[in-house]
CSV table of C-alpha atoms in Angstrom, one decimal:
chain,number,residue,atom,x,y,z
S,1,UNK,CA,11.1,8.8,-4.0
S,2,UNK,CA,7.4,9.2,-3.4
S,3,UNK,CA,6.2,10.3,-7.3
S,4,UNK,CA,3.3,10.0,-9.2
S,5,UNK,CA,3.7,13.0,-11.7
S,6,UNK,CA,5.3,12.7,-14.9
S,7,UNK,CA,8.3,14.8,-13.9
S,8,UNK,CA,8.6,13.2,-10.6
S,9,UNK,CA,8.6,9.7,-12.6
S,10,UNK,CA,11.6,10.9,-14.7
S,11,UNK,CA,13.5,11.8,-12.0
S,12,UNK,CA,12.9,8.4,-9.9
S,13,UNK,CA,13.8,6.3,-13.3
S,14,UNK,CA,17.1,8.1,-13.5
S,15,UNK,CA,18.1,8.7,-9.8
S,16,UNK,CA,16.1,6.7,-7.4
S,17,UNK,CA,16.5,3.1,-5.9
S,18,UNK,CA,13.0,2.8,-4.7
S,19,UNK,CA,9.5,4.3,-5.7
S,20,UNK,CA,7.0,4.8,-3.2
S,21,UNK,CA,3.3,5.2,-3.9
S,22,UNK,CA,0.3,5.9,-1.9
S,23,UNK,CA,-3.3,5.2,-1.3
S,24,UNK,CA,-6.0,2.4,-1.8
S,25,UNK,CA,-7.1,3.0,-5.6
S,26,UNK,CA,-5.5,0.2,-7.4
S,27,UNK,CA,-6.0,1.4,-10.8
S,28,UNK,CA,-4.3,4.9,-9.9
S,29,UNK,CA,-1.3,2.8,-8.5
S,30,UNK,CA,-1.1,0.7,-11.6
S,31,UNK,CA,-1.2,3.9,-13.6
S,32,UNK,CA,1.5,5.1,-11.7
S,33,UNK,CA,3.8,1.9,-11.9
S,34,UNK,CA,3.1,1.7,-15.9
S,35,UNK,CA,4.2,5.4,-15.8
S,36,UNK,CA,7.2,4.9,-13.9
S,37,UNK,CA,8.3,1.9,-16.0
S,38,UNK,CA,7.8,3.5,-19.3
S,39,UNK,CA,10.2,6.5,-17.7
S,40,UNK,CA,12.5,3.7,-16.8
S,41,UNK,CA,12.7,2.3,-20.4
S,42,UNK,CA,12.8,5.8,-22.1
S,43,UNK,CA,16.2,6.1,-19.9
S,44,UNK,CA,17.6,2.7,-20.7
S,45,UNK,CA,16.8,1.5,-17.2
S,46,UNK,CA,15.2,-2.1,-16.3
S,47,UNK,CA,12.2,-1.4,-14.2
S,48,UNK,CA,12.9,-4.4,-12.2
S,49,UNK,CA,15.8,-2.5,-10.8
S,50,UNK,CA,13.4,-0.3,-8.9
S,51,UNK,CA,12.0,-1.3,-5.7
S,52,UNK,CA,8.4,-0.6,-5.2
S,53,UNK,CA,6.8,0.5,-1.7
S,54,UNK,CA,3.4,1.2,-0.7
S,55,UNK,CA,2.2,3.6,2.1
S,56,UNK,CA,-1.2,3.1,3.3
S,57,UNK,CA,-3.2,3.4,6.3
S,58,UNK,CA,-5.0,0.4,7.6
S,59,UNK,CA,-8.0,-0.1,10.3
S,60,UNK,CA,-7.9,-4.1,11.2
S,61,UNK,CA,-10.1,-6.0,13.8
S,62,UNK,CA,-10.5,-9.7,14.1
S,63,UNK,CA,-14.4,-9.0,13.7
S,64,UNK,CA,-16.9,-7.0,12.2
S,65,UNK,CA,-18.1,-5.5,15.4
S,66,UNK,CA,-14.6,-4.8,16.7
S,67,UNK,CA,-14.0,-2.8,13.4
S,68,UNK,CA,-17.0,-0.9,14.0
S,69,UNK,CA,-15.9,0.1,17.2
S,70,UNK,CA,-12.3,1.1,16.0
S,71,UNK,CA,-13.5,2.9,13.5
S,72,UNK,CA,-16.4,4.6,15.2
S,73,UNK,CA,-14.8,8.2,15.3
S,74,UNK,CA,-12.7,8.2,12.3
S,75,UNK,CA,-13.1,9.8,8.7
S,76,UNK,CA,-12.8,7.1,6.3
S,77,UNK,CA,-13.4,9.3,3.4
S,78,UNK,CA,-9.7,9.7,2.2
S,79,UNK,CA,-9.1,7.1,0.3
S,80,UNK,CA,-5.8,6.5,2.3
S,81,UNK,CA,-7.0,3.6,4.6
S,82,UNK,CA,-7.7,0.0,4.0
S,83,UNK,CA,-10.7,-0.8,6.2
S,84,UNK,CA,-11.6,-4.4,7.3
S,85,UNK,CA,-11.4,-7.8,8.9
S,86,UNK,CA,-8.1,-9.8,8.7
S,87,UNK,CA,-9.5,-11.8,5.4
S,88,UNK,CA,-10.7,-8.6,4.2
S,89,UNK,CA,-7.4,-6.7,4.5
S,90,UNK,CA,-5.5,-9.9,3.0
S,91,UNK,CA,-7.9,-9.4,0.0
S,92,UNK,CA,-7.1,-5.6,-0.3
S,93,UNK,CA,-3.6,-6.2,-0.2
S,94,UNK,CA,-3.2,-8.8,-2.7
S,95,UNK,CA,-3.6,-6.6,-5.7
S,96,UNK,CA,-0.7,-4.6,-4.8
S,97,UNK,CA,1.5,-7.7,-4.3
S,98,UNK,CA,0.3,-8.7,-7.8
S,99,UNK,CA,1.6,-5.3,-9.0
S,100,UNK,CA,5.0,-6.0,-7.6
S,101,UNK,CA,4.7,-4.3,-4.4
S,102,UNK,CA,7.5,-5.6,-2.1
S,103,UNK,CA,7.3,-3.5,1.2
S,104,UNK,CA,4.1,-1.8,2.8
S,105,UNK,CA,4.6,1.0,5.2
S,106,UNK,CA,1.5,0.6,7.3
S,107,UNK,CA,0.0,3.3,9.3
S,108,UNK,CA,-1.9,1.4,12.0
S,109,UNK,CA,-5.3,3.3,12.6
S,110,UNK,CA,-6.6,3.3,15.9
S,111,UNK,CA,-3.6,4.1,18.2
S,112,UNK,CA,-2.8,4.1,21.1
S,113,UNK,CA,-4.8,0.7,20.5
S,114,UNK,CA,-3.0,-1.8,19.1
S,115,UNK,CA,-5.7,-3.7,17.6
S,116,UNK,CA,-4.8,-3.3,14.1
S,117,UNK,CA,-0.9,-3.6,14.4
S,118,UNK,CA,-1.8,-6.9,16.5
S,119,UNK,CA,-4.5,-8.2,14.0
S,120,UNK,CA,-2.0,-7.5,11.2
S,121,UNK,CA,0.9,-9.3,12.4
S,122,UNK,CA,-1.2,-12.5,13.9
S,123,UNK,CA,-3.6,-12.9,11.2
S,124,UNK,CA,-3.3,-10.9,8.2
S,125,UNK,CA,0.7,-11.7,7.4
S,126,UNK,CA,0.1,-15.6,7.6
S,127,UNK,CA,-2.2,-15.4,5.1
S,128,UNK,CA,-0.2,-13.6,2.7
S,129,UNK,CA,2.7,-15.5,3.3
S,130,UNK,CA,1.8,-18.3,0.9
């Protein structure tokens, strides 16, 4: 269930197998997860039984120059996408992993160019698999 308001958190706690949060704001997502954990406690559910996922956009390229070219015509103000080189993206993802996010639904920016997808698979994932 994609949820972020109290009523949906209560429904998630009672009925869902998964909680899906969205965006790049770690503090906001920390609060949403805390709210869901509290909703789970209120209905007698162990919060650890609820899988956590993050839906997020991403623009990633091997170098700053390639990243600038990839994002040149994109509106990056939405707060929905991570933007950076492989090292920067890995650092941006770590706080979400620390929050217990197990699965990432990543919208790869720049499509039909496969730069983001290829860079995530070849360079970012190995950095996080430690």
